């Protein structure tokens, strides 16, 4: 494809007149992994929610290139088109897996549900695809009928990833996917994500405050401070030759990235 | 031989905002041209900007002013102004870079690190691994280490893994930052031979070599930063 998958145009969101994010512009091309970094409260999550239709921006718009080749403003999509994006063409990996999973049903059903949304009805095929995905995210097949309530934090996160990727989405949003996990569990999850992103050629917008995660997964970085984008560029360039004072502070605050 | 790289009016300074906004000037008005089959040695005292020049060409450092024109797919791209994805595309197929120190990605095995540039060009995994194995063998990395992450390797071993990775695919432009610095005589001779072979195949090379005899062994021309900028 020779055009951007997602375009952010002047996206702004205010809460009670206070800036959460303001005038954000960027293009995401197919296969790119864009990391949004910045300190807590800088507006990363707000921006991600505006981009993924979870909240409506106060100004500006996001444009998406649909499978049929049309590029449309998200606010102009029909209800059916929105549903297709939310359930199939997009993935959303939340920091807290409980937000992205249905805790009341089995792991297998969590993965199968997204398949059924694309019209798959054959029970045997749904189950075998679910098993295959559990396997890909390193969850033993014999845990398929258990509720994710029984799973550890790391397993839940991997299940959430399987649930999202089973429909072969073209775009995946992630909000601090490794936050709140033990360091060793985090490392394993990062390895998994890195492998999946590369083998599937996914386009990703990932929010993280951890520059090491950005270094490992992303091709480009967008730095936010107080709701504004203050610097963008290739990942290695932003980390090794940061221009803005705030970016220099971020980079110098970690031991080695 | 055709010109493949043209640097014009390059200026670069670092600004250290956290340290009182100090400015560190590196280049003022640097010009450089390079043709296929040339091997250029960048020389100058420590801190003069040799590594910085390579990093600017690769896009790891931002050019302050000026143009970095690279012949990519038979047209000229100004990497100082290119979009990130164009720079990545140039890195994938046109510009190779052997950094001074290997940047280890935790837990990734040596063989995968070396074959990665080939996989990124769409070469079949078995073929890529075969080629990677050949290079590791040539650089004397014992086979029992291939499945391990280079994290725990010695400095010289890491450097050879880095060189194997840099030479896995053919690049029209190859940047080498002190590739022979921590190698013994035998390994050094092998690396110098690999550089020569790449040049014979038409690659244009820009290298930093601490050792004057290494420089004389492989380079066709010198570029002295003390005079250039
Ligand atoms: N990321 C950076 N941020 C700030 N200053 C930098 C950075 N990288 C290099 N410099 C400065 O730029 C100048 C040139 O450094 P560079 O590493 O290019 O020198 P060099 O010629 O390769 O030296 P050596 O022979 O010691 O490797 C030095 O003053 C160095 O301190
Ligand atoms: N639903 C909300 N209502 C009011 N203020 C909010 C809401 N969500 C976020 N904010 C505010 O917007 C700013 C950005 O928040 P957020 O996007 O969550 O930052 P980040 O994800 O970078 O930590 C903060 O000042 C936050 O308090
Ligand atoms: Mg947040
Ligand atoms: Mg140097």
Coordinates of C-alpha atoms and ligand atoms in Angstrom, one line a residue:
Chain A
X1 CA 0.0 0.0 0.0
X2 CA 1.3 3.4 -0.9
X3 CA -0.6 5.6 1.4
X4 CA -0.9 6.1 5.2
X5 CA -3.1 3.8 7.1
X6 CA -4.0 6.3 9.8
X7 CA -3.8 10.1 9.7
X8 CA -4.2 12.3 12.8
X9 CA -5.1 15.9 11.9
X10 CA -5.0 18.5 14.6
X11 CA -6.5 16.2 17.2
X12 CA -7.4 18.1 20.4
X13 CA -9.2 17.0 23.5
X14 CA -10.1 19.2 26.5
X15 CA -11.5 18.2 29.9
X16 CA -13.3 21.2 31.6
X17 CA -11.3 23.6 29.5
X18 CA -8.0 21.9 30.4
X19 CA -5.8 20.5 27.7
X20 CA -5.5 16.7 27.6
X21 CA -4.0 16.6 24.2
X22 CA -3.8 19.4 21.6
X23 CA -3.2 19.7 17.9
X24 CA -1.6 16.3 17.3
X25 CA -0.6 15.5 13.8
X26 CA 1.0 12.4 12.3
X27 CA 0.7 9.8 9.7
X28 CA 1.1 6.1 10.3
X29 CA 2.1 4.0 7.3
X30 CA 1.5 0.3 6.9
X31 CA 4.0 -1.8 8.9
X32 CA 5.1 1.1 11.1
X33 CA 5.2 0.9 14.8
X34 CA 4.8 4.3 16.4
X35 CA 5.6 4.7 20.1
X36 CA 3.9 7.6 22.0
X37 CA 6.1 8.4 25.0
X38 CA 6.0 11.0 27.7
X39 CA 5.5 11.3 31.4
X40 CA 2.3 10.4 33.2
X41 CA -0.5 12.8 32.5
X42 CA 1.0 14.1 29.2
X43 CA -2.0 13.0 27.3
X44 CA -0.9 9.7 25.7
X45 CA -3.9 7.6 26.7
X46 CA -6.3 10.4 25.7
X47 CA -4.7 10.6 22.3
X48 CA -4.9 6.9 21.8
X49 CA -8.6 6.9 22.7
X50 CA -9.3 9.7 20.3
X51 CA -7.5 7.8 17.5
X52 CA -9.4 4.6 18.2
X53 CA -12.9 6.1 18.5
X54 CA -13.3 5.4 22.2
X55 CA -13.7 9.1 22.8
X56 CA -14.5 12.0 20.5
X57 CA -11.9 14.7 20.1
X58 CA -13.1 18.3 20.6
X59 CA -11.3 19.4 17.5
X60 CA -9.4 17.8 14.6
X61 CA -10.0 14.3 13.1
X62 CA -8.5 11.0 12.5
X63 CA -8.7 9.4 9.0
X64 CA -8.4 5.7 8.3
X65 CA -7.7 3.9 5.1
X66 CA -10.4 1.2 4.8
X67 CA -9.9 -2.2 3.3
X68 CA -11.7 -1.1 0.1
X69 CA -9.1 1.6 -0.4
X70 CA -11.2 4.6 0.7
X71 CA -9.7 7.0 3.3
X72 CA -12.5 8.3 5.5
X73 CA -12.7 10.4 8.6
X74 CA -13.6 8.1 11.5
X75 CA -16.5 10.4 12.5
X76 CA -18.1 9.9 9.1
X77 CA -18.2 6.1 9.1
X78 CA -21.4 4.2 9.1
X79 CA -22.3 2.2 12.2
X80 CA -21.5 -1.0 10.3
X81 CA -18.1 0.3 9.3
X82 CA -17.3 1.3 12.9
X83 CA -18.3 -2.1 14.1
X84 CA -16.1 -3.7 11.5
X85 CA -13.1 -1.7 12.7
X86 CA -13.7 -2.2 16.4
X87 CA -14.3 -5.9 16.1
X88 CA -12.1 -7.0 13.3
X89 CA -9.8 -4.6 11.5
X90 CA -8.4 -3.1 14.7
X91 CA -7.1 -4.5 17.9
X92 CA -6.9 -2.8 21.3
X93 CA -4.6 -4.1 24.0
X94 CA -5.4 -2.4 27.3
X95 CA -2.9 -2.0 30.1
X96 CA -5.3 -3.8 32.4
X97 CA -6.3 -7.1 30.7
X98 CA -9.6 -7.1 32.6
X99 CA -10.7 -4.2 30.3
X100 CA -10.0 -6.1 27.2
X101 CA -11.1 -9.6 28.2
X102 CA -14.5 -11.0 29.2
X103 CA -13.6 -12.4 32.6
X104 CA -16.8 -14.4 32.9
X105 CA -16.2 -16.7 29.9
X106 CA -13.4 -19.2 29.1
X107 CA -10.1 -18.3 27.5
X108 CA -11.2 -20.2 24.4
X109 CA -14.4 -18.2 24.2
X110 CA -12.5 -15.0 24.6
X111 CA -10.6 -15.8 21.4
X112 CA -13.5 -17.4 19.6
X113 CA -15.8 -14.5 20.2
X114 CA -13.9 -12.2 17.9
X115 CA -13.9 -14.9 15.2
X116 CA -17.6 -15.3 15.5
X117 CA -17.9 -11.5 15.0
X118 CA -16.4 -12.0 11.5
X119 CA -19.0 -14.7 10.7
X120 CA -17.3 -17.9 11.7
X121 CA -19.9 -20.3 13.0
X122 CA -18.2 -23.7 12.8
X123 CA -17.5 -24.8 16.4
X124 CA -14.6 -27.2 15.5
X125 CA -12.8 -24.5 13.5
X126 CA -13.3 -21.9 16.1
X127 CA -11.9 -24.1 18.7
X128 CA -8.9 -25.2 16.7
X129 CA -8.1 -21.6 15.7
X130 CA -8.4 -20.5 19.4
X131 CA -6.0 -23.4 20.4
X132 CA -3.6 -22.3 17.7
X133 CA -3.6 -18.8 19.0
X134 CA -3.2 -19.8 22.6
X135 CA -0.2 -21.8 21.5
X136 CA 1.2 -18.8 19.7
X137 CA 1.0 -16.7 22.8
X138 CA 2.6 -19.5 24.8
X139 CA -0.5 -20.6 26.8
X140 CA -0.8 -24.4 27.2
X141 CA -3.8 -25.8 25.3
X142 CA -5.2 -27.6 28.3
X143 CA -6.0 -24.3 29.9
X144 CA -8.4 -23.4 27.1
X145 CA -11.6 -24.0 29.1
X146 CA -10.5 -22.1 32.1
X147 CA -11.7 -18.6 32.9
X148 CA -9.0 -15.9 32.6
X149 CA -9.7 -15.3 36.3
X150 CA -7.5 -18.3 37.0
X151 CA -4.7 -16.8 34.9
X152 CA -1.7 -14.8 36.1
X153 CA -1.3 -11.2 35.0
X154 CA 1.2 -12.2 32.3
X155 CA -1.0 -15.0 31.0
X156 CA -4.1 -12.6 30.9
X157 CA -2.1 -10.1 28.9
X158 CA -1.0 -12.8 26.4
X159 CA -4.6 -14.0 26.2
X160 CA -5.7 -10.4 25.5
X161 CA -3.2 -10.3 22.6
X162 CA -4.4 -13.5 21.2
X163 CA -8.0 -12.3 21.3
X164 CA -7.0 -9.2 19.4
X165 CA -4.9 -10.8 16.8
X166 CA -7.1 -13.7 15.9
X167 CA -9.0 -11.6 13.3
X168 CA -5.8 -10.5 11.6
X169 CA -6.3 -6.8 12.3
X170 CA -4.4 -4.3 10.2
X171 CA -3.9 -1.8 13.1
X172 CA -3.4 -2.5 16.8
X173 CA -3.5 0.1 19.5
X174 CA -1.7 -0.7 22.7
X175 CA -1.7 1.3 26.0
X176 CA 1.2 0.4 28.3
X177 CA 0.9 -3.3 27.4
X178 CA 3.7 -4.3 29.7
X179 CA 2.8 -2.0 32.6
X180 CA 2.1 -3.5 35.9
X181 CA 3.9 -6.8 35.2
X182 CA 7.0 -8.2 37.0
X183 CA 10.2 -7.4 35.1
X184 CA 10.8 -11.0 34.0
X185 CA 7.1 -11.4 32.9
X186 CA 7.5 -8.1 31.0
X187 CA 10.6 -9.3 29.2
X188 CA 8.8 -12.4 28.0
X189 CA 5.8 -10.4 26.8
X190 CA 8.1 -8.0 25.0
X191 CA 9.8 -10.9 23.2
X192 CA 6.4 -12.2 22.2
X193 CA 5.1 -8.9 21.0
X194 CA 8.3 -8.2 19.1
X195 CA 8.1 -11.5 17.3
X196 CA 4.4 -11.1 16.4
X197 CA 4.8 -7.5 15.2
X198 CA 7.6 -8.6 12.9
X199 CA 6.1 -11.8 11.6
X200 CA 2.7 -10.4 11.0
X201 CA 3.9 -7.0 9.7
X202 CA 1.5 -5.3 12.0
X203 CA 0.9 -1.5 12.1
X204 CA 0.9 -0.4 15.7
X205 CA 0.4 2.7 17.8
X206 CA 1.8 1.9 21.3
X207 CA 1.7 4.1 24.3
X208 CA 4.4 3.6 26.8
X209 CA 6.4 5.6 29.3
X210 CA 9.2 3.1 29.1
X211 CA 11.8 4.1 26.6
X212 CA 13.3 0.6 26.5
X213 CA 9.9 -0.7 25.3
X214 CA 9.9 2.0 22.6
X215 CA 13.5 1.1 21.6
X216 CA 12.6 -2.6 21.3
X217 CA 9.3 -2.4 19.5
X218 CA 9.0 0.8 17.6
X219 CA 10.3 2.3 14.4
X220 CA 9.3 5.8 15.2
X221 CA 8.7 7.8 18.4
X222 CA 6.4 10.7 19.2
X223 CA 7.2 12.6 22.4
X224 CA 4.4 14.2 24.3
X225 CA 4.6 16.8 27.0
X226 CA 1.6 18.6 28.6
X227 CA -0.7 17.4 25.8
X228 CA 1.5 18.5 22.9
X229 CA 3.8 16.6 20.6
X230 CA 7.2 18.2 21.1
X231 CA 9.4 15.9 19.1
X232 CA 9.1 13.1 16.5
X233 CA 11.5 11.0 14.5
X234 CA 13.1 7.6 14.0
X235 CA 13.4 5.7 17.2
X236 CA 17.2 5.5 17.3
X237 CA 17.5 9.2 16.3
X238 CA 15.1 10.4 19.0
X239 CA 16.9 8.3 21.6
X240 CA 20.5 9.1 20.5
X241 CA 20.2 12.7 19.4
X242 CA 17.2 14.1 21.3
X243 CA 16.6 17.7 20.4
X244 CA 14.0 19.1 22.8
X245 CA 15.0 19.9 26.4
X246 CA 12.3 17.6 27.7
X247 CA 13.3 14.7 25.4
X248 CA 16.9 15.1 26.6
X249 CA 15.6 14.9 30.2
X250 CA 13.6 11.7 29.4
X251 CA 16.5 10.0 27.7
X252 CA 19.0 11.0 30.4
X253 CA 16.7 9.8 33.1
X254 CA 17.1 6.1 32.2
X255 CA 20.4 4.2 32.7
X256 CA 20.7 2.9 29.2
X257 CA 18.2 2.5 26.4
Chain B
X1 CA 32.5 4.4 -11.1
X2 CA 29.4 6.3 -10.3
X3 CA 29.1 8.8 -7.4
X4 CA 26.8 7.3 -4.8
X5 CA 27.0 9.7 -1.9
X6 CA 27.2 13.5 -1.9
X7 CA 27.4 15.5 1.3
X8 CA 27.0 19.2 0.9
X9 CA 27.3 22.1 3.4
X10 CA 26.8 19.8 6.4
X11 CA 26.7 21.5 9.7
X12 CA 26.1 19.9 13.1
X13 CA 26.2 21.0 16.6
X14 CA 24.9 19.4 19.8
X15 CA 23.0 21.5 22.3
X16 CA 23.0 20.2 25.8
X17 CA 19.9 21.7 27.3
X18 CA 20.3 20.1 30.7
X19 CA 23.8 21.5 31.1
X20 CA 23.2 25.2 30.7
X21 CA 22.4 25.0 27.0
X22 CA 26.1 24.4 26.1
X23 CA 26.7 24.1 22.4
X24 CA 29.2 21.6 21.0
X25 CA 30.1 22.4 17.4
X26 CA 31.1 19.4 15.4
X27 CA 30.9 20.3 11.7
X28 CA 30.6 23.7 10.2
X29 CA 30.6 23.3 6.4
X30 CA 31.5 19.8 5.4
X31 CA 31.6 18.5 1.8
X32 CA 32.2 15.0 0.7
X33 CA 31.7 12.8 -2.3
X34 CA 32.0 9.1 -2.6
X35 CA 31.9 6.7 -5.6
X36 CA 31.2 3.0 -5.9
X37 CA 34.3 0.9 -5.3
X38 CA 36.0 3.5 -3.1
X39 CA 37.1 2.9 0.4
X40 CA 37.4 6.2 2.3
X41 CA 39.2 6.4 5.6
X42 CA 37.8 9.1 7.9
X43 CA 40.7 10.4 10.1
X44 CA 41.1 13.0 12.8
X45 CA 41.9 13.1 16.5
X46 CA 39.5 11.7 19.1
X47 CA 36.4 13.8 19.5
X48 CA 36.7 15.4 16.0
X49 CA 33.4 13.9 14.8
X50 CA 34.3 10.7 12.9
X51 CA 31.6 8.6 14.5
X52 CA 29.2 11.5 14.4
X53 CA 29.7 11.7 10.6
X54 CA 28.8 8.1 10.2
X55 CA 25.8 8.4 12.4
X56 CA 24.5 11.5 10.5
X57 CA 24.8 9.5 7.2
X58 CA 22.8 6.7 8.8
X59 CA 20.2 9.0 10.2
X60 CA 21.0 8.2 13.9
X61 CA 22.0 11.8 14.4
X62 CA 20.1 14.6 12.9
X63 CA 22.0 16.8 10.4
X64 CA 21.9 20.4 11.5
X65 CA 22.1 21.9 8.0
X66 CA 23.0 20.7 4.6
X67 CA 22.3 17.7 2.4
X68 CA 23.0 14.0 2.6
X69 CA 22.3 12.8 -0.9
X70 CA 22.3 9.1 -1.4
X71 CA 21.8 7.2 -4.6
X72 CA 18.9 4.8 -3.7
X73 CA 17.3 2.8 -6.4
X74 CA 18.9 5.1 -9.0
X75 CA 17.5 8.3 -7.7
X76 CA 18.9 10.8 -5.3
X77 CA 17.3 10.9 -1.8
X78 CA 18.3 13.7 0.7
X79 CA 18.4 11.7 3.9
X80 CA 18.7 14.9 5.9
X81 CA 15.1 15.7 4.9
X82 CA 13.6 12.3 4.2
X83 CA 10.6 10.8 6.0
X84 CA 11.5 8.2 8.6
X85 CA 10.1 5.4 6.4
X86 CA 12.4 6.5 3.5
X87 CA 15.4 6.4 5.8
X88 CA 14.4 3.0 7.0
X89 CA 14.1 1.9 3.4
X90 CA 17.5 3.2 2.6
X91 CA 18.9 1.3 5.6
X92 CA 17.2 -1.9 4.5
X93 CA 18.7 -1.9 1.0
X94 CA 21.3 0.8 0.5
X95 CA 23.3 1.7 3.6
X96 CA 24.8 -0.8 6.0
X97 CA 26.4 0.2 9.2
X98 CA 28.7 -1.6 11.6
X99 CA 28.5 0.3 14.9
X100 CA 31.5 0.5 17.1
X101 CA 29.8 -1.6 19.7
X102 CA 27.1 -4.3 19.2
X103 CA 23.8 -3.2 20.5
X104 CA 22.5 -6.4 22.0
X105 CA 18.8 -7.0 21.9
X106 CA 18.2 -9.1 25.0
X107 CA 17.5 -12.8 24.5
X108 CA 17.9 -12.8 20.7
X109 CA 20.3 -15.6 19.6
X110 CA 23.5 -14.7 17.7
X111 CA 22.4 -16.5 14.5
X112 CA 19.1 -14.5 14.4
X113 CA 20.9 -11.2 14.9
X114 CA 23.2 -12.0 11.9
X115 CA 20.4 -13.3 9.6
X116 CA 18.0 -10.4 10.4
X117 CA 19.1 -8.0 7.6
X118 CA 18.6 -10.9 5.1
X119 CA 15.1 -11.7 6.5
X120 CA 14.2 -8.0 6.2
X121 CA 14.9 -8.3 2.5
X122 CA 12.5 -11.2 2.2
X123 CA 15.2 -13.9 1.9
X124 CA 13.9 -17.4 3.0
X125 CA 14.8 -18.1 6.6
X126 CA 16.8 -21.3 5.8
X127 CA 18.9 -19.5 3.3
X128 CA 19.4 -16.5 5.6
X129 CA 20.5 -18.8 8.4
X130 CA 22.9 -20.6 6.1
X131 CA 24.5 -17.4 5.0
X132 CA 24.7 -16.2 8.6
X133 CA 26.4 -19.5 9.7
X134 CA 28.9 -19.1 6.9
X135 CA 29.9 -15.6 8.1
X136 CA 30.1 -16.6 11.7
X137 CA 32.3 -19.5 10.8
X138 CA 34.5 -17.3 8.7
X139 CA 34.8 -14.9 11.7
X140 CA 35.8 -17.7 14.0
X141 CA 32.7 -17.7 16.2
X142 CA 32.5 -21.2 17.6
X143 CA 29.2 -22.9 16.6
X144 CA 28.3 -23.6 20.2
X145 CA 27.8 -19.9 20.7
X146 CA 25.4 -19.4 17.7
X147 CA 22.3 -20.2 19.6
X148 CA 23.2 -17.9 22.5
X149 CA 22.5 -14.2 23.0
X150 CA 25.8 -12.2 22.5
X151 CA 25.1 -10.5 25.8
X152 CA 27.7 -12.5 27.6
X153 CA 30.3 -12.6 24.8
X154 CA 33.7 -11.0 25.0
X155 CA 34.3 -7.6 23.4
X156 CA 36.1 -9.1 20.4
X157 CA 33.4 -11.8 19.9
X158 CA 30.6 -9.2 20.0
X159 CA 32.4 -7.1 17.5
X160 CA 32.7 -10.0 15.1
X161 CA 29.0 -10.8 15.5
X162 CA 28.4 -7.2 14.7
X163 CA 30.6 -7.4 11.6
X164 CA 28.9 -10.6 10.5
X165 CA 25.6 -8.9 10.7
X166 CA 26.9 -5.8 8.8
X167 CA 28.2 -8.0 6.0
X168 CA 25.3 -10.5 5.8
X169 CA 23.6 -8.6 3.0
X170 CA 25.3 -6.6 0.2
X171 CA 25.0 -2.8 0.6
X172 CA 26.0 -0.2 -2.0
X173 CA 27.2 2.0 1.0
X174 CA 28.9 0.5 4.0
X175 CA 29.7 2.5 7.1
X176 CA 32.3 0.9 9.5
X177 CA 33.1 2.4 12.9
X178 CA 36.4 1.0 14.1
X179 CA 35.6 -2.6 12.9
X180 CA 39.1 -3.9 13.7
X181 CA 39.6 -2.2 17.1
X182 CA 39.4 -5.1 19.5
X183 CA 40.5 -8.0 17.2
X184 CA 43.6 -10.2 17.3
X185 CA 45.8 -10.3 14.2
X186 CA 44.2 -13.3 12.6
X187 CA 40.6 -12.0 13.0
X188 CA 41.7 -8.6 11.9
X189 CA 43.2 -10.0 8.7
X190 CA 39.9 -11.8 8.0
X191 CA 37.8 -8.6 8.5
X192 CA 40.2 -6.6 6.3
X193 CA 39.8 -9.2 3.6
X194 CA 36.0 -9.0 3.9
X195 CA 36.1 -5.2 3.5
X196 CA 38.3 -5.6 0.4
X197 CA 35.8 -8.1 -1.1
X198 CA 32.9 -5.8 -0.5
X199 CA 34.7 -3.1 -2.3
X200 CA 35.6 -5.4 -5.2
X201 CA 31.9 -6.0 -5.5
X202 CA 31.3 -2.3 -5.9
X203 CA 30.4 -1.2 -2.4
X204 CA 31.5 2.2 -1.4
X205 CA 33.0 2.1 2.1
X206 CA 33.5 4.8 4.7
X207 CA 35.5 3.5 7.6
X208 CA 37.2 4.7 10.8
X209 CA 40.3 2.8 11.6
X210 CA 42.5 3.5 14.6
X211 CA 45.4 1.7 13.2
X212 CA 47.3 3.3 10.3
X213 CA 48.4 0.0 8.8
X214 CA 44.7 -1.2 8.7
X215 CA 43.8 2.0 7.0
X216 CA 46.5 1.6 4.4
X217 CA 45.6 -2.0 3.8
X218 CA 42.0 -1.4 2.7
X219 CA 41.4 2.3 2.0
X220 CA 41.8 4.0 -1.4
X221 CA 41.5 7.5 0.0
X222 CA 41.6 9.5 3.2
X223 CA 39.4 12.2 4.5
X224 CA 40.9 14.2 7.2
X225 CA 38.3 15.9 9.4
X226 CA 40.9 18.3 10.9
X227 CA 41.1 20.0 7.5
X228 CA 37.6 19.3 6.2
X229 CA 35.4 21.1 8.6
Ligands
LIG1 N1 24.9 12.2 21.2 C1 25.7 13.2 21.5 N2 25.3 14.3 22.3 C2 26.1 15.3 22.5 N3 27.4 15.4 22.1 C3 27.9 14.4 21.3 C4 27.0 13.2 21.0 N4 27.8 12.4 20.2 C5 29.0 13.0 20.0 N5 29.0 14.1 20.7 C6 30.2 15.1 20.7 O1 30.6 15.3 19.4 C7 32.0 15.4 19.2 C8 32.4 14.3 18.2 O2 32.3 13.0 18.7 P1 32.5 11.7 17.9 O3 32.1 10.5 18.7 O4 32.0 11.8 16.6 O5 34.1 11.7 17.8 P2 35.1 10.7 17.2 O6 35.9 11.5 16.2 O7 34.4 9.5 16.7 O8 36.1 10.3 18.4 P3 36.8 8.9 18.8 O9 38.0 8.8 18.0 O10 37.2 9.2 20.3 O11 35.8 7.8 18.7 C9 32.5 15.1 20.6 O12 32.8 16.4 21.2 C10 31.4 14.4 21.4 O13 31.5 14.7 22.7
LIG2 N1 -12.0 11.3 31.7 C1 -11.3 12.3 32.1 N2 -11.9 13.4 32.8 C2 -11.1 14.4 33.1 N3 -9.8 14.5 32.9 C3 -9.2 13.5 32.3 C4 -9.9 12.4 31.9 N4 -9.0 11.5 31.3 C5 -7.8 12.2 31.3 N5 -7.9 13.4 31.9 C6 -6.8 14.3 32.1 O1 -6.2 14.5 30.9 C7 -4.7 14.6 31.1 C8 -4.1 13.5 30.2 O2 -4.4 12.3 30.8 P1 -4.0 10.9 30.1 O3 -4.3 10.9 28.6 O4 -4.6 9.8 30.8 O5 -2.4 10.9 30.2 P2 -1.3 9.7 30.1 O6 -1.9 8.5 29.5 O7 -0.2 10.3 29.3 O8 -0.8 9.4 31.5 C9 -4.5 14.5 32.6 O9 -4.4 15.8 33.1 C10 -5.7 13.8 33.1 O10 -6.0 14.0 34.4
LIG3 MG1 -2.1 6.5 30.3
LIG4 MG1 34.3 7.4 17.4

